[in-house]
Amino acid sequence: MSFIHLYMLTGCLLIGFAAGWVMHRSDYCVAGMFRDLFLFRSTFMLKTLLLLILVSIPLFEVARLTGSVKYPFPLFGTPSLANFLGGMLFGIGMVLAGGCVVGTLYKMGAGRFPSLLAFFGLVAGSGLYAEIHPYWSLFSRTVALPTKAVTVPQLLALPSWLVSGPLLLVFSVLVVRWFRRGQMMKPVVVDGYLQPWKAAILLAVIGFFSVLLVGMPLGITTAYSKMGALLEQSLVPEHYNQVVFFGLYPLQYIPPVGGGLLRGGPGASLDGIALIQFPLIAGIILGAAFSAWRLGEWRIQFSLPMRQVISALLGGIIMGLASRMAPACNIWHLMGGLPILAMQSILFLAGLLPGAWLGGILLSRLVLPR
Amino acid sequence: MSSQISIEEVDIRGQICPSTLLTALREVNIRKADLKGGKICLTMLSDNRSSVTNISESVGSMGYQVDVKKEHDYYRITISRIP
């Protein structure tokens, strides 16, 4: 491992640690934001998500202007209706699991048993996708939108700032109004509480550092496939060798910090994905665990109603599957793709909303106590 | 002669979101008459930070007095009639 790779690994670990700490202190649960919109008609946390996206727009623009970051970011592709369907399935899964792919990690780090179950489900679901990849890949190409553009500015053939600038201005007025009305603040009743609007700004800054370091916003879902691949390779090596998906290397780029061409994919090898995403995952878990431990709130309780056990596991499996079908997760699309107006991310969001609504119905009718 | 206020306790630790909040709201509604009449005081134990904040906010907006106290690694939420 070169010095630059060690630098990236350490940086990702620190970025993950900071994100885990911030998310735990503010309970920045993105799954909860969308679920509560439909279950309780609450838009409080979604308002902070909008703030996060708005702060990310100029930060990502600054990163682009450095010239060292590939823009649009690597792994963002052209849009397809598969992004919408993947987002919808992801919405159902995250609500049933009680957290998204990142929410699952920070809650697991804080000792929450349901999130540990969701984590196992995520690995299983991501591994399961490998079996249907050839068919889904074909379907995704069939329903691809007729454009070579990745972002809305590219589609309109306009500079990115000319499209995102007016949007930033309009939505900023809205956010300022919410602040003035006191709609961005929660009463503080728990120890060490970080107001979610502060968490939103911090997470935008963390995402900016991620772009500067690895040339991409926060994203961890391919690592779940890699965990599934590692398991499959050790348990059923002959079958593993026949799975086409595990032989792919969708990540091929030169990171902003240098170090030459970096390749990475969902297979069992310790490649660029492992270098970036494994330390991010470890960092988020450790950051949340450290935060909970400092507050004296780290605890694990294994007793859980059977319906909630099934919901967490099944939700994790659905989410893992959907995160490869989409492809990628809500954090990648909402916090990384929407600020650059990636069309995949817009379609993912369009699917996520009805998915979270459906997930809320399933949760309240089949899982929660009546 | 002063009337005795009984304390009822519900443990909602360890559950997935949003089960904690929904359970809390259900338990409050079941005991609505006794709570409003000042006959009982309801305490809930939760280890979910988000739920503690949301329960406090939601139940408070329903016209109850809500006190939150940290005990070891969880929170005790006490719901009673506004004096």
Short mmCIF file of C-alpha atoms in Angstrom, two decimals:
data_model
loop_
_atom_site.label_atom_id
_atom_site.label_comp_id
_atom_site.label_asym_id
_atom_site.label_seq_id
_atom_site.Cartn_x
_atom_site.Cartn_y
_atom_site.Cartn_z
CA MET A 1 0.00 0.00 0.00
CA SER A 2 1.41 3.38 -1.05
CA PHE A 3 1.55 6.46 1.16
CA ILE A 4 -1.27 8.06 -0.84
CA HIS A 5 -3.49 5.02 -0.32
CA LEU A 6 -2.75 5.09 3.39
CA TYR A 7 -3.61 8.79 3.39
CA MET A 8 -6.95 8.06 1.68
CA LEU A 9 -7.71 5.21 4.07
CA THR A 10 -7.01 7.34 7.14
CA GLY A 11 -8.93 10.27 5.69
CA CYS A 12 -11.99 8.12 4.96
CA LEU A 13 -11.87 6.68 8.47
CA LEU A 14 -11.84 10.20 9.94
CA ILE A 15 -14.59 11.40 7.60
CA GLY A 16 -16.72 8.40 8.58
CA PHE A 17 -15.98 8.96 12.27
CA ALA A 18 -17.09 12.60 12.04
CA ALA A 19 -20.25 11.63 10.13
CA GLY A 20 -21.11 8.92 12.66
CA TRP A 21 -20.64 11.29 15.58
CA VAL A 22 -22.76 14.04 13.98
CA MET A 23 -25.53 11.66 12.96
CA HIS A 24 -25.75 10.10 16.42
CA ARG A 25 -25.82 13.43 18.26
CA SER A 26 -28.58 14.81 16.05
CA ASP A 27 -30.22 11.47 15.22
CA TYR A 28 -29.94 12.40 11.57
CA CYS A 29 -32.04 9.54 10.24
CA VAL A 30 -32.83 10.04 6.55
CA ALA A 31 -35.19 7.05 6.51
CA GLY A 32 -37.10 8.67 9.37
CA MET A 33 -37.38 11.96 7.47
CA PHE A 34 -39.29 10.38 4.61
CA ARG A 35 -41.23 7.94 6.80
CA ASP A 36 -42.41 10.69 9.17
CA LEU A 37 -43.55 12.81 6.24
CA PHE A 38 -46.20 10.17 5.55
CA LEU A 39 -46.80 8.70 9.03
CA PHE A 40 -46.93 11.95 11.02
CA ARG A 41 -47.07 14.66 8.32
CA SER A 42 -43.83 15.97 9.81
CA THR A 43 -41.51 17.91 7.51
CA PHE A 44 -39.08 19.13 10.18
CA MET A 45 -36.14 16.84 9.29
CA LEU A 46 -36.75 17.14 5.54
CA LYS A 47 -36.28 20.89 5.89
CA THR A 48 -32.79 20.24 7.26
CA LEU A 49 -32.08 17.87 4.35
CA LEU A 50 -32.90 20.70 1.97
CA LEU A 51 -30.47 22.89 3.91
CA LEU A 52 -27.80 20.20 3.54
CA ILE A 53 -28.32 20.06 -0.22
CA LEU A 54 -28.25 23.86 -0.52
CA VAL A 55 -24.98 24.12 1.43
CA SER A 56 -23.49 21.32 -0.68
CA ILE A 57 -24.20 23.11 -3.99
CA PRO A 58 -21.58 25.88 -3.60
CA LEU A 59 -19.16 23.55 -1.79
CA PHE A 60 -19.21 21.02 -4.66
CA GLU A 61 -18.89 23.91 -7.11
CA VAL A 62 -15.74 25.05 -5.28
CA ALA A 63 -14.42 21.46 -5.44
CA ARG A 64 -15.09 21.43 -9.18
CA LEU A 65 -13.27 24.74 -9.64
CA THR A 66 -10.12 23.26 -8.07
CA GLY A 67 -9.86 21.26 -11.30
CA SER A 68 -8.69 18.14 -9.50
CA VAL A 69 -12.15 16.61 -9.15
CA LYS A 70 -13.84 14.77 -12.02
CA TYR A 71 -17.25 16.34 -12.63
CA PRO A 72 -19.85 14.81 -12.55
CA PHE A 73 -18.40 12.54 -9.90
CA PRO A 74 -17.29 9.00 -10.85
CA LEU A 75 -19.98 6.27 -10.69
CA PHE A 76 -22.79 8.66 -11.69
CA GLY A 77 -24.21 7.50 -15.01
CA THR A 78 -26.92 8.35 -17.47
CA PRO A 79 -30.52 8.18 -16.22
CA SER A 80 -32.85 5.22 -16.53
CA LEU A 81 -36.27 4.36 -15.17
CA ALA A 82 -34.40 1.69 -13.20
CA ASN A 83 -33.23 4.55 -10.94
CA PHE A 84 -36.86 5.33 -10.15
CA LEU A 85 -37.78 1.69 -9.46
CA GLY A 86 -34.62 1.14 -7.40
CA GLY A 87 -35.40 4.27 -5.38
CA MET A 88 -38.94 3.06 -4.74
CA LEU A 89 -37.80 -0.34 -3.51
CA PHE A 90 -35.13 1.36 -1.43
CA GLY A 91 -37.79 3.55 0.20
CA ILE A 92 -39.81 0.50 1.24
CA GLY A 93 -36.70 -1.24 2.59
CA MET A 94 -35.34 1.67 4.60
CA VAL A 95 -38.66 2.26 6.37
CA LEU A 96 -39.04 -1.42 7.26
CA ALA A 97 -35.40 -1.62 8.39
CA GLY A 98 -35.77 1.45 10.64
CA GLY A 99 -32.87 3.25 8.95
CA CYS A 100 -31.08 3.68 5.63
CA VAL A 101 -27.66 2.20 4.81
CA VAL A 102 -25.86 4.92 6.78
CA GLY A 103 -28.55 5.24 9.47
CA THR A 104 -28.23 1.52 10.07
CA LEU A 105 -24.50 1.97 10.68
CA TYR A 106 -24.71 4.85 13.15
CA LYS A 107 -27.55 3.21 15.06
CA MET A 108 -25.67 -0.10 15.11
CA GLY A 109 -22.60 1.74 16.40
CA ALA A 110 -24.70 3.15 19.22
CA GLY A 111 -25.69 -0.41 20.16
CA ARG A 112 -29.11 -0.76 18.58
CA PHE A 113 -29.87 -4.43 17.94
CA PRO A 114 -32.53 -3.90 15.20
CA SER A 115 -29.88 -2.05 13.16
CA LEU A 116 -27.48 -4.97 13.53
CA LEU A 117 -30.19 -7.19 12.03
CA ALA A 118 -30.73 -4.67 9.22
CA PHE A 119 -26.96 -4.71 8.59
CA PHE A 120 -27.00 -8.50 8.10
CA GLY A 121 -29.97 -8.05 5.78
CA LEU A 122 -28.11 -5.39 3.80
CA VAL A 123 -25.14 -7.70 3.19
CA ALA A 124 -27.48 -10.55 2.21
CA GLY A 125 -29.54 -8.33 -0.12
CA SER A 126 -26.46 -6.84 -1.77
CA GLY A 127 -25.10 -10.36 -2.35
CA LEU A 128 -28.47 -11.49 -3.66
CA TYR A 129 -28.42 -8.76 -6.30
CA ALA A 130 -25.38 -10.39 -7.88
CA GLU A 131 -27.62 -13.29 -8.92
CA ILE A 132 -30.07 -11.09 -10.82
CA HIS A 133 -27.55 -8.56 -12.12
CA PRO A 134 -27.48 -9.76 -15.77
CA TYR A 135 -31.29 -9.48 -16.05
CA TRP A 136 -31.56 -6.17 -14.18
CA SER A 137 -28.68 -4.68 -16.14
CA LEU A 138 -30.44 -5.57 -19.39
CA PHE A 139 -33.73 -4.12 -18.09
CA SER A 140 -31.95 -0.96 -16.95
CA ARG A 141 -30.50 -0.43 -20.42
CA THR A 142 -33.88 -1.11 -22.02
CA VAL A 143 -35.62 1.59 -19.97
CA ALA A 144 -32.74 4.08 -20.21
CA LEU A 145 -33.74 7.64 -21.03
CA PRO A 146 -32.66 8.80 -24.49
CA THR A 147 -29.79 11.04 -23.40
CA LYS A 148 -26.04 10.89 -22.88
CA ALA A 149 -26.25 13.66 -20.24
CA VAL A 150 -25.58 12.77 -16.61
CA THR A 151 -26.74 16.03 -15.02
CA VAL A 152 -29.49 18.55 -15.77
CA PRO A 153 -26.94 21.27 -16.71
CA GLN A 154 -25.40 18.84 -19.22
CA LEU A 155 -28.86 18.07 -20.61
CA LEU A 156 -29.56 21.79 -21.05
CA ALA A 157 -26.01 22.42 -22.30
CA LEU A 158 -25.57 25.15 -19.71
CA PRO A 159 -22.85 25.84 -17.13
CA SER A 160 -23.69 24.10 -13.84
CA TRP A 161 -23.74 27.34 -11.83
CA LEU A 162 -26.30 28.85 -14.19
CA VAL A 163 -28.79 26.10 -13.37
CA SER A 164 -28.01 25.49 -9.70
CA GLY A 165 -27.55 29.21 -8.87
CA PRO A 166 -31.21 30.25 -9.29
CA LEU A 167 -32.37 27.09 -7.49
CA LEU A 168 -30.01 27.87 -4.63
CA LEU A 169 -31.38 31.41 -4.40
CA VAL A 170 -35.07 30.42 -4.41
CA PHE A 171 -34.73 27.60 -1.87
CA SER A 172 -32.44 29.65 0.36
CA VAL A 173 -35.21 32.22 0.75
CA LEU A 174 -37.48 29.39 1.90
CA VAL A 175 -34.95 28.10 4.43
CA VAL A 176 -34.34 31.59 5.82
CA ARG A 177 -38.09 31.95 6.28
CA TRP A 178 -38.21 28.65 8.20
CA PHE A 179 -35.39 29.83 10.44
CA ARG A 180 -37.20 33.11 11.17
CA ARG A 181 -40.36 31.21 12.11
CA GLY A 182 -38.39 28.92 14.44
CA GLN A 183 -39.24 25.88 12.32
CA MET A 184 -35.64 24.64 12.16
CA MET A 185 -35.21 24.12 15.91
CA LYS A 186 -36.15 21.25 18.22
CA PRO A 187 -36.54 21.52 22.00
CA VAL A 188 -33.48 20.02 23.70
CA VAL A 189 -34.42 17.23 26.11
CA VAL A 190 -31.58 14.72 25.64
CA ASP A 191 -27.92 15.06 26.58
CA GLY A 192 -25.44 16.35 24.00
CA TYR A 193 -28.13 17.08 21.42
CA LEU A 194 -26.95 18.61 18.18
CA GLN A 195 -29.65 20.58 16.40
CA PRO A 196 -30.34 18.84 13.06
CA TRP A 197 -29.78 22.05 11.08
CA LYS A 198 -26.26 22.22 12.47
CA ALA A 199 -25.82 18.54 11.61
CA ALA A 200 -26.97 19.29 8.06
CA ILE A 201 -24.28 21.94 7.63
CA LEU A 202 -21.62 19.71 9.19
CA LEU A 203 -22.60 16.78 6.95
CA ALA A 204 -22.39 19.04 3.89
CA VAL A 205 -18.86 20.05 4.94
CA ILE A 206 -17.98 16.38 5.58
CA GLY A 207 -19.26 15.54 2.08
CA PHE A 208 -17.10 18.35 0.68
CA PHE A 209 -13.99 16.89 2.35
CA SER A 210 -14.91 13.50 0.92
CA VAL A 211 -15.01 15.03 -2.58
CA LEU A 212 -11.64 16.72 -2.04
CA LEU A 213 -10.06 13.53 -0.71
CA VAL A 214 -11.49 10.76 -2.89
CA GLY A 215 -13.20 12.78 -5.63
CA MET A 216 -16.65 11.49 -4.67
CA PRO A 217 -19.39 12.28 -2.15
CA LEU A 218 -20.21 9.87 0.69
CA GLY A 219 -21.16 6.44 -0.59
CA ILE A 220 -20.83 2.99 0.91
CA THR A 221 -23.21 0.56 -0.76
CA THR A 222 -20.78 -1.24 -3.09
CA ALA A 223 -18.90 -2.26 0.05
CA TYR A 224 -21.98 -4.20 1.18
CA SER A 225 -21.81 -6.19 -2.07
CA LYS A 226 -18.13 -6.73 -1.39
CA MET A 227 -18.94 -8.12 2.06
CA GLY A 228 -21.47 -10.45 0.44
CA ALA A 229 -18.83 -11.43 -2.14
CA LEU A 230 -16.25 -12.16 0.57
CA LEU A 231 -18.76 -14.40 2.34
CA GLU A 232 -19.78 -16.15 -0.86
CA GLN A 233 -16.17 -16.67 -1.89
CA SER A 234 -15.37 -18.36 1.40
CA LEU A 235 -18.57 -20.44 1.59
CA VAL A 236 -19.26 -21.37 -2.06
CA PRO A 237 -16.10 -20.52 -4.04
CA GLU A 238 -17.16 -22.39 -7.21
CA HIS A 239 -20.42 -20.47 -7.45
CA TYR A 240 -18.66 -17.20 -6.64
CA ASN A 241 -16.33 -17.65 -9.63
CA GLN A 242 -19.33 -18.00 -11.95
CA VAL A 243 -21.07 -14.78 -10.86
CA VAL A 244 -20.43 -12.11 -13.51
CA PHE A 245 -21.30 -9.18 -11.19
CA PHE A 246 -18.38 -9.92 -8.88
CA GLY A 247 -15.93 -9.59 -11.76
CA LEU A 248 -16.97 -6.02 -12.63
CA TYR A 249 -14.88 -2.90 -11.94
CA PRO A 250 -17.26 0.07 -12.34
CA LEU A 251 -14.89 2.38 -10.47
CA GLN A 252 -11.91 3.39 -12.60
CA TYR A 253 -10.50 6.83 -11.98
CA ILE A 254 -7.56 8.83 -10.70
CA PRO A 255 -8.28 10.26 -7.21
CA PRO A 256 -7.68 14.00 -6.62
CA VAL A 257 -4.81 13.21 -4.23
CA GLY A 258 -3.06 11.16 -6.92
CA GLY A 259 -1.71 7.64 -6.61
CA GLY A 260 -2.49 6.60 -10.20
CA LEU A 261 -5.49 4.76 -11.59
CA LEU A 262 -7.74 3.33 -8.88
CA ARG A 263 -10.02 0.41 -9.79
CA GLY A 264 -12.79 -0.97 -7.67
CA GLY A 265 -15.85 -3.17 -7.82
CA PRO A 266 -18.21 -5.38 -5.88
CA GLY A 267 -15.99 -8.48 -6.00
CA ALA A 268 -14.09 -9.98 -3.08
CA SER A 269 -10.75 -8.32 -3.93
CA LEU A 270 -9.29 -5.58 -1.72
CA ASP A 271 -9.46 -2.82 -4.36
CA GLY A 272 -10.38 0.87 -4.57
CA ILE A 273 -13.88 0.29 -3.18
CA ALA A 274 -12.43 -1.48 -0.15
CA LEU A 275 -9.87 1.31 0.27
CA ILE A 276 -12.54 4.04 0.34
CA GLN A 277 -15.73 2.45 1.64
CA PHE A 278 -14.55 0.00 4.30
CA PRO A 279 -12.88 2.72 6.38
CA LEU A 280 -15.93 4.97 5.87
CA ILE A 281 -18.18 2.23 7.25
CA ALA A 282 -15.83 1.51 10.15
CA GLY A 283 -15.56 5.25 10.85
CA ILE A 284 -19.34 5.79 10.98
CA ILE A 285 -19.79 2.86 13.39
CA LEU A 286 -16.89 4.00 15.58
CA GLY A 287 -17.96 7.67 15.54
CA ALA A 288 -21.48 6.81 16.70
CA ALA A 289 -20.18 4.32 19.27
CA PHE A 290 -17.79 6.94 20.66
CA SER A 291 -20.57 9.52 20.85
CA ALA A 292 -22.92 7.10 22.66
CA TRP A 293 -20.15 5.96 25.01
CA ARG A 294 -19.20 9.56 25.89
CA LEU A 295 -22.84 10.24 26.77
CA GLY A 296 -23.04 7.04 28.80
CA GLU A 297 -25.82 5.84 26.48
CA TRP A 298 -24.15 2.87 24.76
CA ARG A 299 -26.22 -0.20 25.44
CA ILE A 300 -27.46 -3.22 23.54
CA GLN A 301 -30.78 -4.90 24.18
CA PHE A 302 -31.50 -8.14 22.37
CA SER A 303 -35.16 -8.55 23.29
CA LEU A 304 -37.31 -7.40 20.39
CA PRO A 305 -40.81 -8.33 19.21
CA MET A 306 -40.60 -10.99 16.47
CA ARG A 307 -42.42 -8.77 13.96
CA GLN A 308 -39.75 -6.11 14.40
CA VAL A 309 -36.97 -8.71 14.00
CA ILE A 310 -38.48 -9.81 10.68
CA SER A 311 -39.07 -6.21 9.60
CA ALA A 312 -35.47 -5.18 10.29
CA LEU A 313 -34.01 -8.21 8.50
CA LEU A 314 -36.38 -8.07 5.54
CA GLY A 315 -36.03 -4.30 5.26
CA GLY A 316 -32.25 -4.71 5.18
CA ILE A 317 -32.46 -7.35 2.43
CA ILE A 318 -34.80 -5.18 0.32
CA MET A 319 -32.60 -2.14 0.85
CA GLY A 320 -29.42 -4.06 -0.05
CA LEU A 321 -31.03 -5.36 -3.21
CA ALA A 322 -32.43 -1.94 -4.12
CA SER A 323 -29.16 -0.13 -3.47
CA ARG A 324 -27.60 -2.12 -6.33
CA MET A 325 -30.66 -1.84 -8.55
CA ALA A 326 -30.93 1.96 -8.12
CA PRO A 327 -27.81 1.92 -8.16
CA ALA A 328 -26.47 3.39 -4.89
CA CYS A 329 -28.18 4.60 -1.74
CA ASN A 330 -30.08 7.64 -0.52
CA ILE A 331 -26.97 9.27 0.99
CA TRP A 332 -25.14 9.04 -2.34
CA HIS A 333 -28.09 10.39 -4.33
CA LEU A 334 -29.56 12.94 -1.90
CA MET A 335 -26.38 14.37 -0.43
CA GLY A 336 -24.09 13.79 -3.41
CA GLY A 337 -26.21 13.65 -6.55
CA LEU A 338 -28.93 16.24 -5.96
CA PRO A 339 -26.47 19.12 -5.31
CA ILE A 340 -24.98 18.55 -8.79
CA LEU A 341 -28.47 17.86 -10.24
CA ALA A 342 -27.60 14.35 -11.34
CA MET A 343 -30.58 12.97 -13.22
CA GLN A 344 -30.15 9.50 -11.70
CA SER A 345 -30.55 11.12 -8.27
CA ILE A 346 -33.64 13.09 -9.26
CA LEU A 347 -35.27 9.86 -10.49
CA PHE A 348 -34.13 8.05 -7.33
CA LEU A 349 -35.81 10.73 -5.18
CA ALA A 350 -38.96 10.50 -7.29
CA GLY A 351 -39.06 6.76 -6.50
CA LEU A 352 -38.02 7.12 -2.87
CA LEU A 353 -41.13 9.16 -1.98
CA PRO A 354 -43.79 6.60 -2.99
CA GLY A 355 -41.50 3.87 -1.64
CA ALA A 356 -41.35 5.48 1.81
CA TRP A 357 -45.15 5.94 1.70
CA LEU A 358 -45.66 2.25 0.89
CA GLY A 359 -43.10 1.27 3.54
CA GLY A 360 -44.99 3.36 6.10
CA ILE A 361 -48.24 1.56 5.27
CA LEU A 362 -46.60 -1.86 5.56
CA LEU A 363 -44.90 -0.86 8.80
CA SER A 364 -47.99 0.51 10.50
CA ARG A 365 -50.29 -2.35 9.35
CA LEU A 366 -48.02 -5.37 9.70
CA VAL A 367 -45.20 -4.54 12.10
CA LEU A 368 -46.08 -1.95 14.70
CA PRO A 369 -48.20 -2.80 17.75
CA ARG A 370 -51.86 -1.82 17.43
CA MET B 1 -58.01 14.65 52.44
CA SER B 2 -55.57 14.52 49.47
CA SER B 3 -56.14 12.02 46.62
CA GLN B 4 -53.36 9.56 45.84
CA ILE B 5 -51.75 9.78 42.36
CA SER B 6 -50.69 6.37 41.07
CA ILE B 7 -47.67 5.99 38.82
CA GLU B 8 -47.85 3.70 35.81
CA GLU B 9 -44.70 2.68 33.95
CA VAL B 10 -44.24 1.56 30.33
CA ASP B 11 -40.89 0.25 29.08
CA ILE B 12 -40.36 0.95 25.38
CA ARG B 13 -36.61 0.44 25.24
CA GLY B 14 -34.91 -1.33 22.34
CA GLN B 15 -37.69 -1.11 19.74
CA ILE B 16 -37.37 0.06 16.14
CA CYS B 17 -38.43 3.53 15.05
CA PRO B 18 -41.18 4.69 15.02
CA SER B 19 -42.65 1.99 17.26
CA THR B 20 -41.53 3.87 20.35
CA LEU B 21 -43.40 7.06 19.47
CA LEU B 22 -46.54 5.25 18.31
CA THR B 23 -46.57 3.06 21.43
CA ALA B 24 -46.12 6.13 23.62
CA LEU B 25 -48.99 7.98 21.95
CA ARG B 26 -51.22 4.90 22.23
CA GLU B 27 -50.42 4.48 25.94
CA VAL B 28 -51.21 8.15 26.59
CA ASN B 29 -54.51 7.93 24.72
CA ILE B 30 -55.55 4.76 26.57
CA ARG B 31 -55.06 6.59 29.88
CA LYS B 32 -56.33 9.95 28.65
CA ALA B 33 -59.17 10.31 31.19
CA ASP B 34 -57.05 9.33 34.19
CA LEU B 35 -54.16 11.52 33.07
CA LYS B 36 -56.36 14.57 32.45
CA GLY B 37 -58.18 13.92 35.73
CA GLY B 38 -54.87 13.89 37.59
CA LYS B 39 -55.46 10.35 38.88
CA ILE B 40 -52.35 8.88 37.35
CA CYS B 41 -48.90 9.87 36.23
CA LEU B 42 -47.42 7.91 33.31
CA THR B 43 -43.70 7.23 33.03
CA MET B 44 -42.00 5.78 29.99
CA LEU B 45 -38.50 4.39 29.67
CA SER B 46 -36.81 4.93 26.31
CA ASP B 47 -33.25 4.54 25.04
CA ASN B 48 -34.04 6.08 21.67
CA ARG B 49 -32.80 9.68 21.62
CA SER B 50 -34.95 10.68 18.69
CA SER B 51 -38.07 9.19 20.25
CA VAL B 52 -37.43 10.91 23.59
CA THR B 53 -37.39 14.25 21.77
CA ASN B 54 -40.43 13.41 19.64
CA ILE B 55 -42.49 11.96 22.52
CA SER B 56 -41.75 15.01 24.64
CA GLU B 57 -42.77 17.35 21.81
CA SER B 58 -45.89 15.44 20.71
CA VAL B 59 -47.27 14.69 24.17
CA GLY B 60 -46.47 18.22 25.31
CA SER B 61 -48.50 19.61 22.42
CA MET B 62 -51.43 17.40 23.54
CA GLY B 63 -51.69 19.47 26.72
CA TYR B 64 -49.70 17.42 29.23
CA GLN B 65 -46.76 18.26 31.39
CA VAL B 66 -43.71 16.30 30.23
CA ASP B 67 -40.52 15.92 32.24
CA VAL B 68 -37.47 14.11 30.89
CA LYS B 69 -34.77 12.76 33.17
CA LYS B 70 -31.73 10.73 32.22
CA GLU B 71 -31.23 7.56 34.23
CA HIS B 72 -28.05 5.58 33.55
CA ASP B 73 -28.17 4.72 29.84
CA TYR B 74 -31.81 5.55 29.15
CA TYR B 75 -34.35 8.34 29.64
CA ARG B 76 -37.38 8.45 31.92
CA ILE B 77 -40.24 10.48 30.45
CA THR B 78 -42.85 11.49 33.01
CA ILE B 79 -46.26 12.57 31.70
CA SER B 80 -48.81 14.19 33.97
CA ARG B 81 -51.59 16.77 34.10
CA ILE B 82 -50.48 20.40 33.88
CA PRO B 83 -50.83 21.70 37.46
#
